[in-house]
PDB file of C-alpha atoms in Angstrom:
ATOM      1  CA  GLY A   1       0.032   0.015  -0.048  1.00 31.00           C
ATOM      2  CA  GLU A   2       0.999   3.543  -0.254  1.00 35.00           C
ATOM      3  CA  SER A   3       2.275   5.542   2.709  1.00 34.00           C
ATOM      4  CA  VAL A   4       0.781   8.994   3.290  1.00 35.00           C
ATOM      5  CA  GLY A   5       2.272  11.914   5.117  1.00 39.00           C
ATOM      6  CA  LEU A   6       5.699  10.503   5.889  1.00 48.00           C
ATOM      7  CA  HIS A   7       8.670  12.816   5.788  1.00 64.00           C
ATOM      8  CA  LEU A   8      10.845  12.602   2.785  1.00 79.00           C
ATOM      9  CA  PRO A   9      14.143  10.981   3.007  1.00 90.00           C
ATOM     10  CA  THR A  10      16.740  13.651   3.204  1.00 93.00           C
ATOM     11  CA  LEU A  11      20.393  13.877   2.055  1.00 95.00           C
ATOM     12  CA  SER A  12      22.455  16.647   3.554  1.00 95.00           C
ATOM     13  CA  VAL A  13      25.687  17.467   1.992  1.00 96.00           C
ATOM     14  CA  GLN A  14      28.279  20.228   2.002  1.00 96.00           C
ATOM     15  CA  GLU A  15      28.859  22.353  -1.052  1.00 97.00           C
ATOM     16  CA  GLY A  16      31.396  20.763  -3.359  1.00 96.00           C
ATOM     17  CA  ASP A  17      30.653  17.279  -2.159  1.00 96.00           C
ATOM     18  CA  ASN A  18      29.339  14.682  -4.568  1.00 96.00           C
ATOM     19  CA  SER A  19      25.718  13.498  -3.992  1.00 97.00           C
ATOM     20  CA  ILE A  20      24.165  10.190  -4.719  1.00 97.00           C
ATOM     21  CA  ILE A  21      20.411   9.782  -4.645  1.00 96.00           C
ATOM     22  CA  ASN A  22      18.847   6.374  -5.022  1.00 94.00           C
ATOM     23  CA  CYS A  23      15.493   5.140  -6.325  1.00 93.00           C
ATOM     24  CA  ALA A  24      13.934   1.740  -6.666  1.00 92.00           C
ATOM     25  CA  TYR A  25      11.326   1.219  -9.386  1.00 89.00           C
ATOM     26  CA  SER A  26       8.576  -1.219  -9.489  1.00 83.00           C
ATOM     27  CA  ASN A  27       7.924  -2.303 -13.171  1.00 84.00           C
ATOM     28  CA  SER A  28      10.559  -4.631 -14.579  1.00 82.00           C
ATOM     29  CA  ALA A  29       9.049  -3.947 -18.059  1.00 84.00           C
ATOM     30  CA  SER A  30       9.731  -0.230 -17.933  1.00 86.00           C
ATOM     31  CA  ASP A  31      12.256   0.881 -20.550  1.00 88.00           C
ATOM     32  CA  TYR A  32      12.580   4.667 -20.039  1.00 92.00           C
ATOM     33  CA  PHE A  33      13.323   6.438 -16.755  1.00 94.00           C
ATOM     34  CA  ILE A  34      13.708  10.093 -15.954  1.00 94.00           C
ATOM     35  CA  TRP A  35      15.086  12.138 -13.033  1.00 95.00           C
ATOM     36  CA  TYR A  36      13.252  15.289 -12.076  1.00 95.00           C
ATOM     37  CA  LYS A  37      14.231  18.124  -9.694  1.00 96.00           C
ATOM     38  CA  GLN A  38      11.485  19.979  -7.923  1.00 94.00           C
ATOM     39  CA  GLU A  39      12.186  23.249  -6.121  1.00 94.00           C
ATOM     40  CA  SER A  40       9.844  24.540  -3.493  1.00 90.00           C
ATOM     41  CA  GLY A  41       6.669  25.938  -5.084  1.00 88.00           C
ATOM     42  CA  LYS A  42       7.537  24.885  -8.629  1.00 91.00           C
ATOM     43  CA  GLY A  43       6.850  22.092 -10.898  1.00 93.00           C
ATOM     44  CA  PRO A  44       9.216  19.242 -11.634  1.00 94.00           C
ATOM     45  CA  GLN A  45      12.096  20.004 -14.062  1.00 94.00           C
ATOM     46  CA  PHE A  46      13.717  17.393 -16.247  1.00 92.00           C
ATOM     47  CA  ILE A  47      17.344  16.633 -15.385  1.00 94.00           C
ATOM     48  CA  ILE A  48      18.432  13.550 -17.252  1.00 95.00           C
ATOM     49  CA  ASP A  49      16.931  10.361 -18.643  1.00 94.00           C
ATOM     50  CA  ILE A  50      18.047   6.812 -19.571  1.00 95.00           C
ATOM     51  CA  ARG A  51      16.711   3.997 -21.621  1.00 93.00           C
ATOM     52  CA  SER A  52      16.833   0.437 -20.431  1.00 92.00           C
ATOM     53  CA  ASN A  53      19.318  -0.521 -23.121  1.00 93.00           C
ATOM     54  CA  MET A  54      21.974   1.521 -21.237  1.00 95.00           C
ATOM     55  CA  ASP A  55      23.352   1.298 -17.728  1.00 95.00           C
ATOM     56  CA  LYS A  56      24.996   4.727 -17.473  1.00 97.00           C
ATOM     57  CA  ARG A  57      24.338   8.208 -18.935  1.00 97.00           C
ATOM     58  CA  GLN A  58      26.183  11.321 -18.228  1.00 97.00           C
ATOM     59  CA  GLY A  59      25.133  14.963 -18.362  1.00 94.00           C
ATOM     60  CA  GLN A  60      26.569  18.161 -17.179  1.00 93.00           C
ATOM     61  CA  ARG A  61      27.530  17.375 -13.551  1.00 96.00           C
ATOM     62  CA  VAL A  62      24.882  14.650 -13.351  1.00 97.00           C
ATOM     63  CA  THR A  63      25.095  10.930 -14.000  1.00 98.00           C
ATOM     64  CA  VAL A  64      22.342   8.425 -13.916  1.00 97.00           C
ATOM     65  CA  LEU A  65      23.040   4.707 -13.343  1.00 97.00           C
ATOM     66  CA  LEU A  66      20.517   1.970 -14.087  1.00 96.00           C
ATOM     67  CA  ASN A  67      20.684  -1.538 -12.596  1.00 94.00           C
ATOM     68  CA  LYS A  68      17.909  -3.499 -14.130  1.00 91.00           C
ATOM     69  CA  THR A  69      18.742  -6.700 -12.218  1.00 92.00           C
ATOM     70  CA  VAL A  70      17.641  -5.066  -8.953  1.00 92.00           C
ATOM     71  CA  LYS A  71      15.474  -2.450 -10.437  1.00 92.00           C
ATOM     72  CA  HIS A  72      17.544   0.391  -9.062  1.00 93.00           C
ATOM     73  CA  LEU A  73      18.286   3.868 -10.401  1.00 94.00           C
ATOM     74  CA  SER A  74      20.768   6.340  -8.946  1.00 96.00           C
ATOM     75  CA  LEU A  75      21.505  10.065  -9.682  1.00 97.00           C
ATOM     76  CA  GLN A  76      24.981  11.329  -8.918  1.00 98.00           C
ATOM     77  CA  ILE A  77      25.585  15.071  -8.777  1.00 98.00           C
ATOM     78  CA  ALA A  78      29.145  16.135  -8.870  1.00 97.00           C
ATOM     79  CA  ALA A  79      30.421  19.242  -7.007  1.00 97.00           C
ATOM     80  CA  THR A  80      26.979  19.881  -5.418  1.00 97.00           C
ATOM     81  CA  GLN A  81      26.031  23.541  -5.196  1.00 96.00           C
ATOM     82  CA  PRO A  82      23.391  25.336  -2.933  1.00 95.00           C
ATOM     83  CA  GLY A  83      21.306  25.730  -6.056  1.00 95.00           C
ATOM     84  CA  ASP A  84      20.960  22.002  -6.203  1.00 97.00           C
ATOM     85  CA  SER A  85      18.858  21.980  -3.100  1.00 96.00           C
ATOM     86  CA  ALA A  86      15.490  20.506  -4.032  1.00 96.00           C
ATOM     87  CA  VAL A  87      13.400  17.383  -3.986  1.00 94.00           C
ATOM     88  CA  TYR A  88      14.508  14.793  -6.600  1.00 96.00           C
ATOM     89  CA  PHE A  89      12.156  12.213  -8.112  1.00 94.00           C
ATOM     90  CA  CYS A  90      12.772   9.326 -10.345  1.00 94.00           C
ATOM     91  CA  ALA A  91      10.083   8.421 -12.771  1.00 93.00           C
ATOM     92  CA  GLU A  92       9.276   5.421 -15.000  1.00 91.00           C
ATOM     93  CA  MET A  93       7.510   5.887 -18.222  1.00 87.00           C
ATOM     94  CA  GLY A  94       4.678   3.683 -19.163  1.00 81.00           C
ATOM     95  CA  TYR A  95       2.934   3.901 -22.519  1.00 77.00           C
ATOM     96  CA  SER A  96       2.612   7.589 -22.115  1.00 75.00           C
ATOM     97  CA  THR A  97       2.344   8.401 -18.492  1.00 84.00           C
ATOM     98  CA  LEU A  98       4.861   8.847 -15.694  1.00 89.00           C
ATOM     99  CA  THR A  99       4.905   6.897 -12.396  1.00 90.00           C
ATOM    100  CA  PHE A 100       6.933   8.852  -9.878  1.00 91.00           C
ATOM    101  CA  GLY A 101       8.834   7.660  -6.753  1.00 89.00           C
ATOM    102  CA  LYS A 102       8.309   9.304  -3.495  1.00 85.00           C
ATOM    103  CA  GLY A 103      11.335  11.618  -3.710  1.00 91.00           C
ATOM    104  CA  THR A 104      14.414  12.588  -1.829  1.00 94.00           C
ATOM    105  CA  MET A 105      15.167  16.005  -0.444  1.00 94.00           C
ATOM    106  CA  LEU A 106      18.710  17.180  -1.089  1.00 96.00           C
ATOM    107  CA  LEU A 107      20.043  19.893   1.247  1.00 96.00           C
ATOM    108  CA  VAL A 108      23.271  21.604   0.381  1.00 96.00           C
ATOM    109  CA  SER A 109      24.936  23.681   2.941  1.00 94.00           C
ATOM    110  CA  PRO A 110      27.542  26.402   1.963  1.00 89.00           C
TER     111      PRO A 110
ATOM    112  CA  ASN B   1       8.824  30.795 -25.856  1.00 55.00           C
ATOM    113  CA  ALA B   2       6.372  30.496 -22.854  1.00 74.00           C
ATOM    114  CA  GLY B   3       6.291  27.307 -20.948  1.00 92.00           C
ATOM    115  CA  VAL B   4       3.315  25.364 -19.611  1.00 96.00           C
ATOM    116  CA  MET B   5       0.944  27.916 -17.923  1.00 96.00           C
ATOM    117  CA  GLN B   6      -1.452  26.999 -15.124  1.00 97.00           C
ATOM    118  CA  ASN B   7      -3.861  29.267 -13.351  1.00 97.00           C
ATOM    119  CA  PRO B   8      -4.806  30.026 -10.817  1.00 98.00           C
ATOM    120  CA  ARG B   9      -1.582  29.344  -8.952  1.00 97.00           C
ATOM    121  CA  HIS B  10      -3.526  29.232  -5.604  1.00 97.00           C
ATOM    122  CA  LEU B  11      -7.122  28.366  -5.188  1.00 98.00           C
ATOM    123  CA  VAL B  12      -9.085  28.269  -1.993  1.00 98.00           C
ATOM    124  CA  ARG B  13     -12.567  26.538  -1.939  1.00 98.00           C
ATOM    125  CA  ARG B  14     -14.913  25.645   0.772  1.00 98.00           C
ATOM    126  CA  ARG B  15     -16.255  22.111   1.017  1.00 98.00           C
ATOM    127  CA  GLY B  16     -18.982  21.452  -1.516  1.00 98.00           C
ATOM    128  CA  GLN B  17     -17.859  24.104  -3.952  1.00 98.00           C
ATOM    129  CA  GLU B  18     -16.465  23.553  -7.391  1.00 98.00           C
ATOM    130  CA  ALA B  19     -12.798  23.998  -8.411  1.00 98.00           C
ATOM    131  CA  ARG B  20     -11.667  24.651 -11.934  1.00 98.00           C
ATOM    132  CA  LEU B  21      -8.029  24.435 -12.793  1.00 98.00           C
ATOM    133  CA  ARG B  22      -6.640  25.508 -16.209  1.00 98.00           C
ATOM    134  CA  CYS B  23      -3.656  24.488 -18.115  1.00 98.00           C
ATOM    135  CA  SER B  24      -2.256  26.002 -21.325  1.00 97.00           C
ATOM    136  CA  PRO B  25       0.282  23.743 -22.878  1.00 96.00           C
ATOM    137  CA  MET B  26       3.436  24.768 -24.479  1.00 95.00           C
ATOM    138  CA  LYS B  27       3.133  26.125 -28.074  1.00 92.00           C
ATOM    139  CA  GLY B  28       2.973  23.229 -30.420  1.00 90.00           C
ATOM    140  CA  HIS B  29       2.070  20.685 -27.802  1.00 93.00           C
ATOM    141  CA  SER B  30      -1.174  18.827 -28.250  1.00 93.00           C
ATOM    142  CA  HIS B  31      -0.799  16.256 -25.394  1.00 94.00           C
ATOM    143  CA  VAL B  32      -1.738  17.201 -21.935  1.00 96.00           C
ATOM    144  CA  TYR B  33      -1.259  15.326 -18.652  1.00 96.00           C
ATOM    145  CA  TRP B  34      -2.672  16.128 -15.197  1.00 97.00           C
ATOM    146  CA  TYR B  35      -0.941  14.850 -11.930  1.00 97.00           C
ATOM    147  CA  ARG B  36      -1.779  15.397  -8.382  1.00 97.00           C
ATOM    148  CA  GLN B  37       0.818  15.794  -5.584  1.00 94.00           C
ATOM    149  CA  LEU B  38       0.058  15.404  -1.918  1.00 89.00           C
ATOM    150  CA  PRO B  39       2.435  16.977   0.579  1.00 82.00           C
ATOM    151  CA  GLU B  40       5.810  15.131   0.693  1.00 77.00           C
ATOM    152  CA  GLU B  41       4.720  12.613  -1.980  1.00 82.00           C
ATOM    153  CA  GLY B  42       5.477  12.113  -5.568  1.00 84.00           C
ATOM    154  CA  LEU B  43       3.161  13.117  -8.368  1.00 92.00           C
ATOM    155  CA  LYS B  44       0.302  10.676  -9.133  1.00 95.00           C
ATOM    156  CA  PHE B  45      -0.883  10.499 -12.743  1.00 95.00           C
ATOM    157  CA  MET B  46      -4.528  11.419 -13.182  1.00 97.00           C
ATOM    158  CA  VAL B  47      -5.459  11.734 -16.803  1.00 96.00           C
ATOM    159  CA  TYR B  48      -3.920  12.128 -20.218  1.00 95.00           C
ATOM    160  CA  LEU B  49      -5.612  14.111 -23.020  1.00 96.00           C
ATOM    161  CA  GLN B  50      -5.080  14.889 -26.628  1.00 94.00           C
ATOM    162  CA  LYS B  51      -7.035  17.637 -28.315  1.00 88.00           C
ATOM    163  CA  GLU B  52     -10.724  16.937 -27.621  1.00 88.00           C
ATOM    164  CA  ASN B  53      -9.980  13.350 -26.667  1.00 94.00           C
ATOM    165  CA  ILE B  54      -9.276  11.637 -23.218  1.00 95.00           C
ATOM    166  CA  ILE B  55      -6.653   9.045 -23.957  1.00 94.00           C
ATOM    167  CA  ASP B  56      -6.110   7.626 -20.399  1.00 94.00           C
ATOM    168  CA  GLU B  57      -8.113   8.412 -17.330  1.00 95.00           C
ATOM    169  CA  SER B  58      -7.080   5.509 -15.209  1.00 93.00           C
ATOM    170  CA  GLY B  59      -5.859   7.820 -12.474  1.00 94.00           C
ATOM    171  CA  MET B  60      -8.888   9.910 -12.062  1.00 95.00           C
ATOM    172  CA  PRO B  61     -11.373   9.294  -9.257  1.00 95.00           C
ATOM    173  CA  LYS B  62     -14.576   7.919 -10.556  1.00 91.00           C
ATOM    174  CA  GLU B  63     -16.796  10.596  -9.066  1.00 95.00           C
ATOM    175  CA  ARG B  64     -16.517  14.445  -8.926  1.00 98.00           C
ATOM    176  CA  PHE B  65     -13.473  14.733 -11.163  1.00 98.00           C
ATOM    177  CA  SER B  66     -13.481  15.523 -14.898  1.00 97.00           C
ATOM    178  CA  ALA B  67     -11.116  16.816 -17.440  1.00 98.00           C
ATOM    179  CA  GLU B  68     -11.342  18.258 -20.908  1.00 97.00           C
ATOM    180  CA  PHE B  69      -9.036  19.609 -23.565  1.00 96.00           C
ATOM    181  CA  PRO B  70     -11.189  21.548 -26.169  1.00 93.00           C
ATOM    182  CA  LYS B  71     -10.169  22.239 -29.731  1.00 91.00           C
ATOM    183  CA  GLU B  72      -9.658  25.875 -28.656  1.00 91.00           C
ATOM    184  CA  GLY B  73      -8.506  27.086 -25.287  1.00 93.00           C
ATOM    185  CA  PRO B  74      -6.866  25.582 -22.236  1.00 96.00           C
ATOM    186  CA  SER B  75      -7.297  22.130 -20.685  1.00 98.00           C
ATOM    187  CA  ILE B  76      -9.562  22.212 -17.656  1.00 98.00           C
ATOM    188  CA  LEU B  77      -9.549  19.925 -14.621  1.00 98.00           C
ATOM    189  CA  ARG B  78     -12.805  20.238 -12.870  1.00 98.00           C
ATOM    190  CA  ILE B  79     -13.487  19.040  -9.193  1.00 98.00           C
ATOM    191  CA  GLN B  80     -17.132  19.164  -8.169  1.00 98.00           C
ATOM    192  CA  GLN B  81     -18.257  19.266  -4.480  1.00 98.00           C
ATOM    193  CA  VAL B  82     -14.661  19.460  -3.138  1.00 98.00           C
ATOM    194  CA  VAL B  83     -13.750  17.771  -0.058  1.00 97.00           C
ATOM    195  CA  ARG B  84     -10.723  18.424   2.359  1.00 95.00           C
ATOM    196  CA  GLY B  85      -8.946  15.370   0.863  1.00 94.00           C
ATOM    197  CA  ASP B  86      -8.853  17.114  -2.472  1.00 96.00           C
ATOM    198  CA  SER B  87      -6.411  19.628  -1.048  1.00 96.00           C
ATOM    199  CA  ALA B  88      -3.180  19.166  -2.972  1.00 96.00           C
ATOM    200  CA  ALA B  89      -1.048  20.610  -5.788  1.00 97.00           C
ATOM    201  CA  TYR B  90      -2.184  19.861  -9.273  1.00 98.00           C
ATOM    202  CA  PHE B  91       0.292  19.860 -12.013  1.00 97.00           C
ATOM    203  CA  CYS B  92      -0.235  19.893 -15.754  1.00 97.00           C
ATOM    204  CA  ALA B  93       2.386  18.753 -18.299  1.00 96.00           C
ATOM    205  CA  SER B  94       2.399  18.868 -21.988  1.00 95.00           C
ATOM    206  CA  SER B  95       4.343  17.052 -24.735  1.00 92.00           C
ATOM    207  CA  THR B  96       4.470  17.037 -28.531  1.00 90.00           C
ATOM    208  CA  ASP B  97       3.566  13.354 -28.708  1.00 83.00           C
ATOM    209  CA  HIS B  98       2.757  10.375 -26.375  1.00 77.00           C
ATOM    210  CA  VAL B  99       6.411   9.522 -26.008  1.00 76.00           C
ATOM    211  CA  GLY B 100       7.866  13.038 -25.966  1.00 76.00           C
ATOM    212  CA  GLU B 101       9.446  14.797 -22.956  1.00 85.00           C
ATOM    213  CA  GLN B 102       6.796  16.107 -20.586  1.00 90.00           C
ATOM    214  CA  TYR B 103       7.221  19.700 -19.582  1.00 93.00           C
ATOM    215  CA  PHE B 104       5.563  20.624 -16.336  1.00 95.00           C
ATOM    216  CA  GLY B 105       3.631  23.816 -15.329  1.00 96.00           C
ATOM    217  CA  PRO B 106       4.176  25.571 -11.914  1.00 96.00           C
ATOM    218  CA  GLY B 107       1.056  23.876 -10.505  1.00 97.00           C
ATOM    219  CA  THR B 108      -2.198  25.039  -8.836  1.00 98.00           C
ATOM    220  CA  ARG B 109      -2.286  24.652  -5.109  1.00 97.00           C
ATOM    221  CA  LEU B 110      -5.838  23.863  -4.054  1.00 97.00           C
ATOM    222  CA  THR B 111      -6.834  24.277  -0.450  1.00 97.00           C
ATOM    223  CA  VAL B 112     -10.261  23.156   0.688  1.00 97.00           C
ATOM    224  CA  THR B 113     -11.415  24.756   3.898  1.00 96.00           C
TER     225      THR B 113
END
């Protein structure tokens, strides 16, 4: 069942550190995954995506790793900055709709 | 190039009233999606529409909720006879096709008193 009203998992890091945010997905048939960043009071913003025929994809300061065996995604942010503070969601794409995970709050202190 | 627009940004309704949430997709996008987000939770899919058609409404509550995307004008999410449990942030996203990247609007925060 779903949990309601629980506090989000939180990752606190110092500016300049590398951050790793993890996500477990549910549908082994999913073939497309996306990481979103959501700042307070705003809508989700696309960060990076990966298809199931890959196990790693790199962007600017971000890397996504996909382990299909254990249905696990991770988002690595290099040299984390205060502006990276936000809630991060992984999402898996069905035919045309997104299923979001519960999110992780990243707090970056100067 | 304006992004996805939603209005109002904040909406307060008393129990039993109707709430109408509007979404204007990005220019050139004909696919619209509505999601609901409860505090400290991820977004939950509600409905997917393409101009004048509902493609997938598997996430919509069976009663009181409806959505439309007319040929002209914004997409509307309508909630009749609101209850306190409807209080949430409602996000709209749009895309160029059913597999395209979904761009999200800023959301409408509905508070039912």
